[in-house]
CSV table of C-alpha atoms in Angstrom, one decimal:
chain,number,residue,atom,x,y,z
F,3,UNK,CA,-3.3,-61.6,-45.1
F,4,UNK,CA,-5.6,-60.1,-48.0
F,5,UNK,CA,-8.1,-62.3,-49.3
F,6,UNK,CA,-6.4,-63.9,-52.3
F,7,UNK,CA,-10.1,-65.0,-53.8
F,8,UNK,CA,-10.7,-61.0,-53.9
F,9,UNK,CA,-7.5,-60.8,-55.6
F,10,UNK,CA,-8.2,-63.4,-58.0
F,11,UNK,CA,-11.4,-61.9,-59.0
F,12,UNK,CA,-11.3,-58.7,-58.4
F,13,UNK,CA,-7.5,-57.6,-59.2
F,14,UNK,CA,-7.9,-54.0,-60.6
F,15,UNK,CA,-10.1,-52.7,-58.1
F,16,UNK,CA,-7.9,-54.3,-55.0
F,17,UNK,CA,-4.7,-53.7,-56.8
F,18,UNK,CA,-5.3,-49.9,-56.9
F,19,UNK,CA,-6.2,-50.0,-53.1
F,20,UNK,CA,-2.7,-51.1,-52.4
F,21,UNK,CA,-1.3,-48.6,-54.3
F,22,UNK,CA,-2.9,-46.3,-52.0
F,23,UNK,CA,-1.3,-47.5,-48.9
F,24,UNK,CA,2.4,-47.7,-51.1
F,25,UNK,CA,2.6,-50.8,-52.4
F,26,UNK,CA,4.7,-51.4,-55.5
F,27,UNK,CA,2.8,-52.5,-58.7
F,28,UNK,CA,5.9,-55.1,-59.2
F,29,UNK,CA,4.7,-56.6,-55.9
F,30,UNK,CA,1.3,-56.5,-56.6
F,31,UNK,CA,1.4,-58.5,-60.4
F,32,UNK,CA,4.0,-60.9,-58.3
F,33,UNK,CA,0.9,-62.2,-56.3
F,34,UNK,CA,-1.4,-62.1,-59.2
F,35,UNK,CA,1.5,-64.1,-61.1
F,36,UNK,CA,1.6,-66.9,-58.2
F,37,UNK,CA,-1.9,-66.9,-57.4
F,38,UNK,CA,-2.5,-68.1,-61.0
F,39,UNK,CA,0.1,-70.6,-61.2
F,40,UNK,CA,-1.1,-71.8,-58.3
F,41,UNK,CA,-4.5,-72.0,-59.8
F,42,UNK,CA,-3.4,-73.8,-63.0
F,43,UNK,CA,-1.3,-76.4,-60.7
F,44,UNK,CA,-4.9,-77.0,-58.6
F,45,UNK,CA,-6.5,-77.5,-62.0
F,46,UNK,CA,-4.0,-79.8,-63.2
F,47,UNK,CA,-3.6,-82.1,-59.9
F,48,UNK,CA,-7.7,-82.0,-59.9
F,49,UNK,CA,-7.5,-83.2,-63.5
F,50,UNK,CA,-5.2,-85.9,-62.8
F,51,UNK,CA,-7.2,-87.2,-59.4
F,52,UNK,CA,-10.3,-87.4,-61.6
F,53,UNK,CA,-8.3,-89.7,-64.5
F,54,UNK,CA,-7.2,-91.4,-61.3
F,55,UNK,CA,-10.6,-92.2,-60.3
F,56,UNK,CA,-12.3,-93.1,-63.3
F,57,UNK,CA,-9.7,-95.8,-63.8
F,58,UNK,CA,-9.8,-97.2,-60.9
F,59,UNK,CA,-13.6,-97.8,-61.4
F,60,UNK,CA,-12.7,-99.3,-65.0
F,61,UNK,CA,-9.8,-101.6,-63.0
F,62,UNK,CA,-12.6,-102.7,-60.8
F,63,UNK,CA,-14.8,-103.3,-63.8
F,64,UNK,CA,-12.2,-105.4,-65.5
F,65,UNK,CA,-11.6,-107.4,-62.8
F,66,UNK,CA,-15.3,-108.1,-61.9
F,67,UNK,CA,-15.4,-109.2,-66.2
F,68,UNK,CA,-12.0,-111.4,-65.8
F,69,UNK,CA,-10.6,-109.0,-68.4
F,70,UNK,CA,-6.9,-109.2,-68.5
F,71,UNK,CA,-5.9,-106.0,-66.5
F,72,UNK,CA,-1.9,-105.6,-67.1
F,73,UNK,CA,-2.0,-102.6,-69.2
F,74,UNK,CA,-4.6,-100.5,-67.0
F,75,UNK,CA,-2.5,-101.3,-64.3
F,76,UNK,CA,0.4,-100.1,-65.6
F,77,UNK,CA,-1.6,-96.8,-66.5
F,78,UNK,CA,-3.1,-96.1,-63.1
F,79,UNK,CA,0.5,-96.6,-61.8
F,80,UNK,CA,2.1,-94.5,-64.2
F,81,UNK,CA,-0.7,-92.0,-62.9
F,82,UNK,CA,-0.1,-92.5,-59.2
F,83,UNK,CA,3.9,-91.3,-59.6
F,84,UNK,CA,2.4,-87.7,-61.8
F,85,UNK,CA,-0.3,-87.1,-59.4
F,86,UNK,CA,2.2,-87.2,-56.6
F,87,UNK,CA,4.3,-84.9,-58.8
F,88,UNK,CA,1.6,-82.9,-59.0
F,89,UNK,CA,0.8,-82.4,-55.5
F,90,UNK,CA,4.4,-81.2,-54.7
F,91,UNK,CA,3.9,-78.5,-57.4
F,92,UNK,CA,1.1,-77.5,-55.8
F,93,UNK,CA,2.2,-77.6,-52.4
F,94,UNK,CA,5.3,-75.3,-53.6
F,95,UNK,CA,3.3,-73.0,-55.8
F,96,UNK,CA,0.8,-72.1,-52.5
F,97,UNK,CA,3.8,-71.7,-50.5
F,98,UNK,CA,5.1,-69.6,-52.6
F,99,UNK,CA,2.0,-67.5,-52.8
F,100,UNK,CA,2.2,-67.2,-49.5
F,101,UNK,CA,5.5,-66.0,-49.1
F,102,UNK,CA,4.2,-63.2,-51.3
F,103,UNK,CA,1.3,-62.8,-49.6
F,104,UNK,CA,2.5,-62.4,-45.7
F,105,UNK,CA,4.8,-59.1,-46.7
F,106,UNK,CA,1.5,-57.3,-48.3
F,107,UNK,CA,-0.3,-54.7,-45.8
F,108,UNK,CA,-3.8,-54.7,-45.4
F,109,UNK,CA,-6.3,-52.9,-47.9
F,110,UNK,CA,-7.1,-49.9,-46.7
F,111,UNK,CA,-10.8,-49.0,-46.4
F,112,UNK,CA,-12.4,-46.5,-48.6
F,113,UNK,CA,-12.9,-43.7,-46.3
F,114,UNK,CA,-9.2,-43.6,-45.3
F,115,UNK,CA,-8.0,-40.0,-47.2
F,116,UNK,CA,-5.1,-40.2,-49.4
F,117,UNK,CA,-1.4,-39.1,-48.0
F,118,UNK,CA,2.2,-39.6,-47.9
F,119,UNK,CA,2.6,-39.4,-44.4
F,120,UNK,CA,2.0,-38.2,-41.1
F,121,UNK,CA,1.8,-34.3,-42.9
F,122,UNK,CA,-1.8,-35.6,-44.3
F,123,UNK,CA,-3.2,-37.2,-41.3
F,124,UNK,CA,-6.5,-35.2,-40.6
F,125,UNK,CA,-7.6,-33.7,-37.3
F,126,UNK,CA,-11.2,-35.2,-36.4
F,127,UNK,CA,-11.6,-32.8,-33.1
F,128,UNK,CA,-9.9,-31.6,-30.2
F,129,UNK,CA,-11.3,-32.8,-26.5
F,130,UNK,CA,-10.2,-30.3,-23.5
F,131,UNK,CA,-8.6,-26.9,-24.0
F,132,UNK,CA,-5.1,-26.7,-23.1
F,133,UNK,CA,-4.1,-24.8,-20.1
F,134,UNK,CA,-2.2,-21.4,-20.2
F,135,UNK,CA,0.6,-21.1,-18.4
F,136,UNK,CA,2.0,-18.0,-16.8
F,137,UNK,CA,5.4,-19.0,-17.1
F,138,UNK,CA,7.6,-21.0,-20.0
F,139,UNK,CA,6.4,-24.8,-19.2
F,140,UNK,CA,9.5,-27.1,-19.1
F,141,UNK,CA,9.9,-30.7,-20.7
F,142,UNK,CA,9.2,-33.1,-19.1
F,143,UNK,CA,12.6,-34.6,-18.7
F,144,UNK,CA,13.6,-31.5,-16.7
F,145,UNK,CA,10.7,-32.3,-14.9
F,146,UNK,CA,11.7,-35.6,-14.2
F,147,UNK,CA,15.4,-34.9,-13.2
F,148,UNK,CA,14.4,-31.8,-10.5
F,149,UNK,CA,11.8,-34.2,-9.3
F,150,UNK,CA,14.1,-37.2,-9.1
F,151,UNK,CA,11.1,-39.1,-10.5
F,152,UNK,CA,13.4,-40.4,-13.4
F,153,UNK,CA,16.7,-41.2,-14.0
F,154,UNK,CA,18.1,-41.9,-17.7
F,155,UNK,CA,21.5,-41.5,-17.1
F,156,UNK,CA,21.7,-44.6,-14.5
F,157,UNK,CA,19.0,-46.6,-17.2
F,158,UNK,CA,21.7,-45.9,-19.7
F,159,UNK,CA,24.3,-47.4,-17.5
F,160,UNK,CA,22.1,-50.6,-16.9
F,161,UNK,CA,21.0,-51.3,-20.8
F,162,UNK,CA,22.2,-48.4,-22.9
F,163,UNK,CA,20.5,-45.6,-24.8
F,164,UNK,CA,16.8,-45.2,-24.8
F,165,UNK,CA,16.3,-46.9,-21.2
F,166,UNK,CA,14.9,-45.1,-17.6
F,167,UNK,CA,14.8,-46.0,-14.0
F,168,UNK,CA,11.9,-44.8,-12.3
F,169,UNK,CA,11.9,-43.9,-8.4
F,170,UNK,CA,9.4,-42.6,-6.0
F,171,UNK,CA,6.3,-41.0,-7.1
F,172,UNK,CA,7.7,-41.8,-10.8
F,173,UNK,CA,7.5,-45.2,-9.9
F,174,UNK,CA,4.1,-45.4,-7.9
F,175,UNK,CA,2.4,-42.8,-10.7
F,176,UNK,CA,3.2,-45.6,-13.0
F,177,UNK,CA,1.4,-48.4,-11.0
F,178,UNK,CA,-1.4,-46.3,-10.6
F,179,UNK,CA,-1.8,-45.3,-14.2
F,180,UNK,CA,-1.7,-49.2,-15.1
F,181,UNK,CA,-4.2,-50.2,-12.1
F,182,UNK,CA,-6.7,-47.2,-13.0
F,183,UNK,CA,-6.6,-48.1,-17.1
F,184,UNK,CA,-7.1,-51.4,-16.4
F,185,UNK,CA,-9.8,-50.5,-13.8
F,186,UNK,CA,-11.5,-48.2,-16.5
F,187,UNK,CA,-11.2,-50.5,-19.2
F,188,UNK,CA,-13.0,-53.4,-17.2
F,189,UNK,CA,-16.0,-50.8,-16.6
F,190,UNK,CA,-16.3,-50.5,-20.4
F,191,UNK,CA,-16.8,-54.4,-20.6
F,192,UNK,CA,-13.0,-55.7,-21.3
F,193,UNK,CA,-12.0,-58.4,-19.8
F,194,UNK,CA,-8.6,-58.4,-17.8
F,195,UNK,CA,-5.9,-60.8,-19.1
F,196,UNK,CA,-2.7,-61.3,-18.1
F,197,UNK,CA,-0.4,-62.8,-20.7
F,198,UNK,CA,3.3,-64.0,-21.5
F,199,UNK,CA,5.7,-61.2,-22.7
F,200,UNK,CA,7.7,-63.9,-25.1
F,201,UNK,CA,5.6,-65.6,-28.0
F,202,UNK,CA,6.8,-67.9,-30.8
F,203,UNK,CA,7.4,-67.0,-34.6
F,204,UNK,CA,3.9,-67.7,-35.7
F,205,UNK,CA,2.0,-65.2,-33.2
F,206,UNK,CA,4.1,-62.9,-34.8
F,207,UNK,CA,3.1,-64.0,-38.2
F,208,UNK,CA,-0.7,-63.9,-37.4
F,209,UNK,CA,-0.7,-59.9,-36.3
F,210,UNK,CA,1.6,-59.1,-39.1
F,211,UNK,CA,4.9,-58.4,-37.2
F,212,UNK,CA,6.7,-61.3,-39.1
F,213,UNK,CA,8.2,-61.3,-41.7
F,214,UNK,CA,8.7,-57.3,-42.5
F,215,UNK,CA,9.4,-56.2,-39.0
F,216,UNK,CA,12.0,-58.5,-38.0
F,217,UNK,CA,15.0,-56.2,-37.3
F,218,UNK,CA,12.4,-54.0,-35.4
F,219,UNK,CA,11.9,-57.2,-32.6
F,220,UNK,CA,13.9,-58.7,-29.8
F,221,UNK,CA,14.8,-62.2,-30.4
F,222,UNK,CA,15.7,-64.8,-27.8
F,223,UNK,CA,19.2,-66.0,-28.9
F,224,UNK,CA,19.3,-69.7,-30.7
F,225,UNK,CA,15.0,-70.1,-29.7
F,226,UNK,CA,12.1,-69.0,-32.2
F,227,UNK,CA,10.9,-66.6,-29.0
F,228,UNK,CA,10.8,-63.4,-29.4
F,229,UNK,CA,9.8,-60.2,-27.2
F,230,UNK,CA,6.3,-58.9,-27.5
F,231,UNK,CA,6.4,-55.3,-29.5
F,232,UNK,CA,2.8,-55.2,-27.7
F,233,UNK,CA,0.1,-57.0,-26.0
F,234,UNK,CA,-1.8,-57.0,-29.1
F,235,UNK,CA,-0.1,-60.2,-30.0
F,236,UNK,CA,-0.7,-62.7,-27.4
F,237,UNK,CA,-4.0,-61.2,-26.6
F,238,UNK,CA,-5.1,-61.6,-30.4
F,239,UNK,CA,-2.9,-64.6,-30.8
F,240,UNK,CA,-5.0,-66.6,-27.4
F,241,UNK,CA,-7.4,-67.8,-30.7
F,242,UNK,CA,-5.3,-68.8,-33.0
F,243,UNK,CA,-6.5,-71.4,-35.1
F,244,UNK,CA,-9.7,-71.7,-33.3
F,245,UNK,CA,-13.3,-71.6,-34.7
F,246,UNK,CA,-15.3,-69.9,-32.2
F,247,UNK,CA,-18.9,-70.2,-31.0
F,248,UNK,CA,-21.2,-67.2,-32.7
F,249,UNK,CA,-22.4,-66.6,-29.4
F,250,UNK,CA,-19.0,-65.7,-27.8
F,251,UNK,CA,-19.1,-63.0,-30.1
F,252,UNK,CA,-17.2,-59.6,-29.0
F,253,UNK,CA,-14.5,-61.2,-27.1
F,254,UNK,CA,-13.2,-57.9,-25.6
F,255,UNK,CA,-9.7,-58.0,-23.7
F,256,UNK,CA,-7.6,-55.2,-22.0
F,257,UNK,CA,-4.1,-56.3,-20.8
F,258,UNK,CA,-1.1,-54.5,-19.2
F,259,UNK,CA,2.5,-55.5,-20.4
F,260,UNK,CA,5.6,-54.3,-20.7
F,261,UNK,CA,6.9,-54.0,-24.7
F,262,UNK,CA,9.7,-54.2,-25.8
F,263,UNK,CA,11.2,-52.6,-29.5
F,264,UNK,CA,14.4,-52.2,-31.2
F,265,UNK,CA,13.1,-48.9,-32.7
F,266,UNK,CA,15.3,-49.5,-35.9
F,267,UNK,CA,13.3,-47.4,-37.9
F,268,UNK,CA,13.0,-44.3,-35.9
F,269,UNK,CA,17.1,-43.3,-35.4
F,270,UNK,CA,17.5,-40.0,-34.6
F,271,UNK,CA,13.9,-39.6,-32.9
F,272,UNK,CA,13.2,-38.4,-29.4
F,273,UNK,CA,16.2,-39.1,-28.4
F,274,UNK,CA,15.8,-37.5,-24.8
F,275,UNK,CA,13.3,-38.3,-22.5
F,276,UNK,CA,10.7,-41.1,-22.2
F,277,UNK,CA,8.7,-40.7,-25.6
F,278,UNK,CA,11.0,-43.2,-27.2
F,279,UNK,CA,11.8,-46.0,-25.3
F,280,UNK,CA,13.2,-49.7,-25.9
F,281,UNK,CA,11.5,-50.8,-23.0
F,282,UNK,CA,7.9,-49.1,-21.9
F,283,UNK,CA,4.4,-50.1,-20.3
F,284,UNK,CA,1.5,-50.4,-22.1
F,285,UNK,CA,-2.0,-51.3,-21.8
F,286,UNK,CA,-4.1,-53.0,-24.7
F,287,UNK,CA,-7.7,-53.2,-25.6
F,288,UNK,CA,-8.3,-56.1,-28.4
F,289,UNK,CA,-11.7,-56.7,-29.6
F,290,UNK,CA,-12.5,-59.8,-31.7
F,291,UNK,CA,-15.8,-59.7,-33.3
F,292,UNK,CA,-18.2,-60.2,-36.0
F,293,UNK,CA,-17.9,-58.0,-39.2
F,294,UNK,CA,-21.0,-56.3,-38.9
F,295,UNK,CA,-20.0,-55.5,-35.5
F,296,UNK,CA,-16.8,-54.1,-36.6
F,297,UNK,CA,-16.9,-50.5,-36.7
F,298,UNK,CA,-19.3,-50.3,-33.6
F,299,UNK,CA,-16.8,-51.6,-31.5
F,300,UNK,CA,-13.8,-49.4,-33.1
F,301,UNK,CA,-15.8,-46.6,-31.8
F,302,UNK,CA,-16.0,-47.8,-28.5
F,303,UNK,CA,-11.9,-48.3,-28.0
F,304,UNK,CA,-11.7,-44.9,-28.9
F,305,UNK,CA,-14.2,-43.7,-26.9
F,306,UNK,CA,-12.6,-46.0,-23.9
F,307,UNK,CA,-9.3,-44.5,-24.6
F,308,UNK,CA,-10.3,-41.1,-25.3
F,309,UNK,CA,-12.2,-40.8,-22.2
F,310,UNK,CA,-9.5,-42.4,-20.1
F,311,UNK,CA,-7.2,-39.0,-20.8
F,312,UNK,CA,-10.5,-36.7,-20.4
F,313,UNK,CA,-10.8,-38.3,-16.8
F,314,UNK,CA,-6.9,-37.3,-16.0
F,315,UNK,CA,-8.2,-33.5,-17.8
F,316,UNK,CA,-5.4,-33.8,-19.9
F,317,UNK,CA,-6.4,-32.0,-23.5
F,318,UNK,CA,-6.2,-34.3,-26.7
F,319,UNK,CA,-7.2,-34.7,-30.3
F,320,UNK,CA,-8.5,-37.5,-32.0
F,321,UNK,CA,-6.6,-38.0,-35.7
F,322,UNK,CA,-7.6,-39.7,-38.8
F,323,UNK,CA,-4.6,-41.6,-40.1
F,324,UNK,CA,-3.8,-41.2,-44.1
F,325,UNK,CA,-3.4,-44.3,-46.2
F,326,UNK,CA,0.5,-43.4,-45.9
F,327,UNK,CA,1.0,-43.4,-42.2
F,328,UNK,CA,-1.4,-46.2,-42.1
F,329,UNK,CA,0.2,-49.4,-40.4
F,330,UNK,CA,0.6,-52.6,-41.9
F,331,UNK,CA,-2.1,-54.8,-40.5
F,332,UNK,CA,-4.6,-51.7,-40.4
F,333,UNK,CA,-7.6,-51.0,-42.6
F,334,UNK,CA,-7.9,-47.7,-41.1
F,335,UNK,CA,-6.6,-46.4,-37.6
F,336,UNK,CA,-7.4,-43.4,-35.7
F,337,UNK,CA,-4.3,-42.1,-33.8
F,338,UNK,CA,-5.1,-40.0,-30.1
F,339,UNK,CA,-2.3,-37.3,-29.5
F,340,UNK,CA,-2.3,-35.7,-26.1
F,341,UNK,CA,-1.2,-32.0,-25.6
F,342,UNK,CA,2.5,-31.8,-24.1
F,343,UNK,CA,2.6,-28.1,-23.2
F,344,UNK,CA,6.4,-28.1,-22.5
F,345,UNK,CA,7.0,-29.0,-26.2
F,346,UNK,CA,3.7,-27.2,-27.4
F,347,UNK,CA,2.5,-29.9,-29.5
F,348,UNK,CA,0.4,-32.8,-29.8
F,349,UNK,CA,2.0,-36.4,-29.7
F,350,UNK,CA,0.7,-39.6,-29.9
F,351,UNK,CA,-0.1,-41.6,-27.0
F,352,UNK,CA,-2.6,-43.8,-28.5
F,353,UNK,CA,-3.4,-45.9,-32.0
F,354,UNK,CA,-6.8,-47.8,-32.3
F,355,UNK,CA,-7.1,-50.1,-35.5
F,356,UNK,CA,-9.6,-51.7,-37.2
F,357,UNK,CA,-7.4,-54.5,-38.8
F,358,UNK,CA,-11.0,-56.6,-40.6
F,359,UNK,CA,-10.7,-59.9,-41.2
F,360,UNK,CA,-6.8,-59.3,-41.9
F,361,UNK,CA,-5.2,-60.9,-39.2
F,362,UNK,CA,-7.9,-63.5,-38.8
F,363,UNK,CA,-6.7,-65.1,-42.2
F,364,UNK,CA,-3.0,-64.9,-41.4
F,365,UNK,CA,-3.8,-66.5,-37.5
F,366,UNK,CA,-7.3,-68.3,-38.7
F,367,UNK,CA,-9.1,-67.4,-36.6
F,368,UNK,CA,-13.0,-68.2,-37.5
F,369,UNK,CA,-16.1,-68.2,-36.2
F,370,UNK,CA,-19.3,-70.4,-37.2
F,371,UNK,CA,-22.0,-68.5,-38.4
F,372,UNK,CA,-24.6,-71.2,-38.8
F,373,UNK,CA,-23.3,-73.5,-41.0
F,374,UNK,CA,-20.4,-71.5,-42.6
F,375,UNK,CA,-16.9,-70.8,-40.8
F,376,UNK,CA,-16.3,-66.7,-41.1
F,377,UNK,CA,-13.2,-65.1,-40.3
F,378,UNK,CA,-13.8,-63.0,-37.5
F,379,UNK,CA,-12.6,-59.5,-37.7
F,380,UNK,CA,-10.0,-57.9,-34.9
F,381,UNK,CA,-9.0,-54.3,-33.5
F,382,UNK,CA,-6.2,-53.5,-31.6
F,383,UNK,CA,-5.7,-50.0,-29.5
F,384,UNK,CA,-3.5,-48.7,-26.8
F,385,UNK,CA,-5.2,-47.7,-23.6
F,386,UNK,CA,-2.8,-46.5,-22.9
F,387,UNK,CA,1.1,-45.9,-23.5
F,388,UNK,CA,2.0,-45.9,-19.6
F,389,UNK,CA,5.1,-43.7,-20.0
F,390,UNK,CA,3.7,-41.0,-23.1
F,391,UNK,CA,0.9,-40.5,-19.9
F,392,UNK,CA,3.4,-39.8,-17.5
F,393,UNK,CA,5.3,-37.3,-19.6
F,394,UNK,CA,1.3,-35.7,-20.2
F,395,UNK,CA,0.7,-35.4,-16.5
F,396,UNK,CA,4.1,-33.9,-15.7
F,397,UNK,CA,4.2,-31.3,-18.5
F,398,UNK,CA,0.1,-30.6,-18.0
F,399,UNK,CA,0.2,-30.5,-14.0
F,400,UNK,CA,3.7,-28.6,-13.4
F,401,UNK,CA,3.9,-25.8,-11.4
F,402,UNK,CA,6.5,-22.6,-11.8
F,403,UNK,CA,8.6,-24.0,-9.1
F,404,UNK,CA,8.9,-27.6,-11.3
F,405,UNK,CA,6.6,-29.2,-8.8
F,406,UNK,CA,4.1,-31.6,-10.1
F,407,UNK,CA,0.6,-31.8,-9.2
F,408,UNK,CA,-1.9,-35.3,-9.4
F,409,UNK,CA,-4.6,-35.8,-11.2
F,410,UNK,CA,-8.0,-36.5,-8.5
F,411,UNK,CA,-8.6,-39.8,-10.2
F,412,UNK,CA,-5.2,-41.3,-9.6
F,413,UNK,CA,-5.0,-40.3,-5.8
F,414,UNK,CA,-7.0,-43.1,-5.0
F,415,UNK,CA,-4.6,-44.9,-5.9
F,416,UNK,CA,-1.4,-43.6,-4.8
F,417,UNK,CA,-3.2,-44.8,-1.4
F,418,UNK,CA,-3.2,-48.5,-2.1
């Protein structure tokens, strides 16, 4: 959630920062709108509490003098029933700010370039040169069909569209990729969780999933349980509504889960193949950290990430996301796209987001810094997309005869 205080004092300068990222002016002036009535309905129950109080010291005043104290009675009781009327209005007016508030992304920061969409995302630099091939390199799904590696047509008859079985060295490539990342990611200092792939309405809430993504989500029929879109969730969501100790201060966390998304918004999208799937593996890297450690630590995920798919030699480019392909919790992501020779492009594989203090306020999560409560700040990043790493290493390592090589690093652990 934004800061509404910021909002409140500083409405120009934040409302033309939403604007950037594509938010409607209408919207915008609706939370100003609330946020004062909400500050007039504060003002008036605070008015009312202090009438409150000063007659009750004159009741206790008459009483000590033996005045006669019918009519001040009636007063302060007559008071009691508005202040209680009060409080309700107050109590609906910041709920209804709220409401507003929980469907408005994040402000983006300054540095974040202006853009519609993904056409204005800008290139920071390319790591790895991709490899020439003497002959036409094939998709991967063709890959994955001569190989027997895949199947899609027998993960459509379990579940429908958009689902895989994986056999063989598809299936044991997969393990190792998971065991390796996590592996890597423990080097760089993240601590290995393992966490529930159902979570309840309000983790949701806190990382910004709920309320606008809803039809994007899995829900557990007549429960408040949903499926995890990610691992960012209940990773992040393990603090929420705690105030932690300064000193704990990064809490770094890599997990492995599976994810699980309706893709409602991407119809018509890599349909074939296993760049689009309702069901994948992922591992997460989540930071949680001090502001002024913020951007220190976004630079490590990506480094993590980045050097995760330089250690498998597979050639990739590090992108600057546009305020209009910026996603809703983020302040400012950096996207990695790996190079797919057999549709001669880069795609993305990996997102690493700097979300600030944005999903700290919506979860409250705080931390004391000596003797005020902060909102801590929290970052989010695939390390990586299991699947997207699969298709990389069978498009990047294929051979003319559709064979696939392996990458050295992941022999180790096709051993185990």
């Amino acid at each position: 959630m934004i800061d509404l205080k910021l909002l409140q004092k500083d409405f120009e300068s934040v409302s033309k920062k939403l604007q950037r990222k594509g938010v409607e002016i209408e919207l915008i002036e609706s939370l100003k709108l609330k946020s004062e009535e909400l500050k007039k309905a504060k003002v008036n129950f605070e008015t009312l509490q202090a009438l409150q109080n000063s007659m009750s010291k004159e009741f206790g005043a008459y009483k000590r003098e033996g005045k006669d104290i019918s009519e001040l009675k009636q007063r302060v009781d007559a008071n009691k029933i508005v202040i209680t009327q009060a409080l309700d209005i107050q109590r609906i007016k910041q709920e209804e700010l709220e409401n507003i508030a929980m469907a408005v992304p994040n402000i983006p920061d300054d540095e974040v370039p202006d853009g519609k969409n993904e056409d204005d995302n800008i290139e920071i630099r390319k790591i790895l040169t991709p490899k020439k091939f003497s002959f036409t390199p094939k998709e991967h799904w063709e890959l994955a069909e001569q190989n027997e590696w895949i199947d899609f047509e027998r993960g459509a008859k379990l579940s429908g569209s958009r689902f895989s079985v994986s056999y063989d060295m598809g299936a044991k490539l997969e393990r190792a990729l998971i065991n390796y990342m996590l592996n890597f990611n423990g080097s760089r200092g993240f601590r290995e969780v393992s966490v529930p792939h159902m979570v309840n309405r309000t983790a949701l809430e806190g990382t910004g999933q709920l309320p606008k993504f809803e039809n994007d989500l899995y829900k557990i029929e007549g429960q408040e349980m949903f499926m995890i879109p990610t691992a960012e969730v209940p990773l992040t969501n393990l603090f929420q509504g705690e105030i932690l100790p300064y000193d704990v201060l990064p809490i770094k966390m890599t997990g492995y889960t599976s994810c699980y998304r309706k893709e409602a918004g991407a119809a018509g999208r890599d349909t074939r193949g296993m760049i689009r799937q309702h069901q994948f593996h992922k591992v997460e890297l989540i930071c949680i950290t001090k502001e002024e450690r913020s951007d220190i630590v976004f630079n490590e995920m990506i480094d993590c990430a980045s050097d995760i798919l330089t250690a498998l030699e597979l050639p990739h480019r590090l992108v600057q996301l546009c305020t209009g392909d910026l996603g809703f919790s983020a302040a400012k992501t950096v996207d990695i796209e790996v190079w797919l020779p057999g549709q001669d492009q880069y795609r993305e594989i990996s997102s690493i987001s700097n979300t600030r203090d944005f999903q700290a306020r919506r979860a409250k999560i705080r931390y004391k810094d000596g003797k005020k409560n902060r909102f801590v700040n929290t970052l989010n990043g695939s390390s990586l997309a299991v699947g997207r790493t699969l298709v990389a290493i069978m498009e990047n390592y294929q051979n003319e005869d559709g064979s696939i090589d392996i990458p050295e690093v992941l022999k180790p652990y096709l051993e185990m």
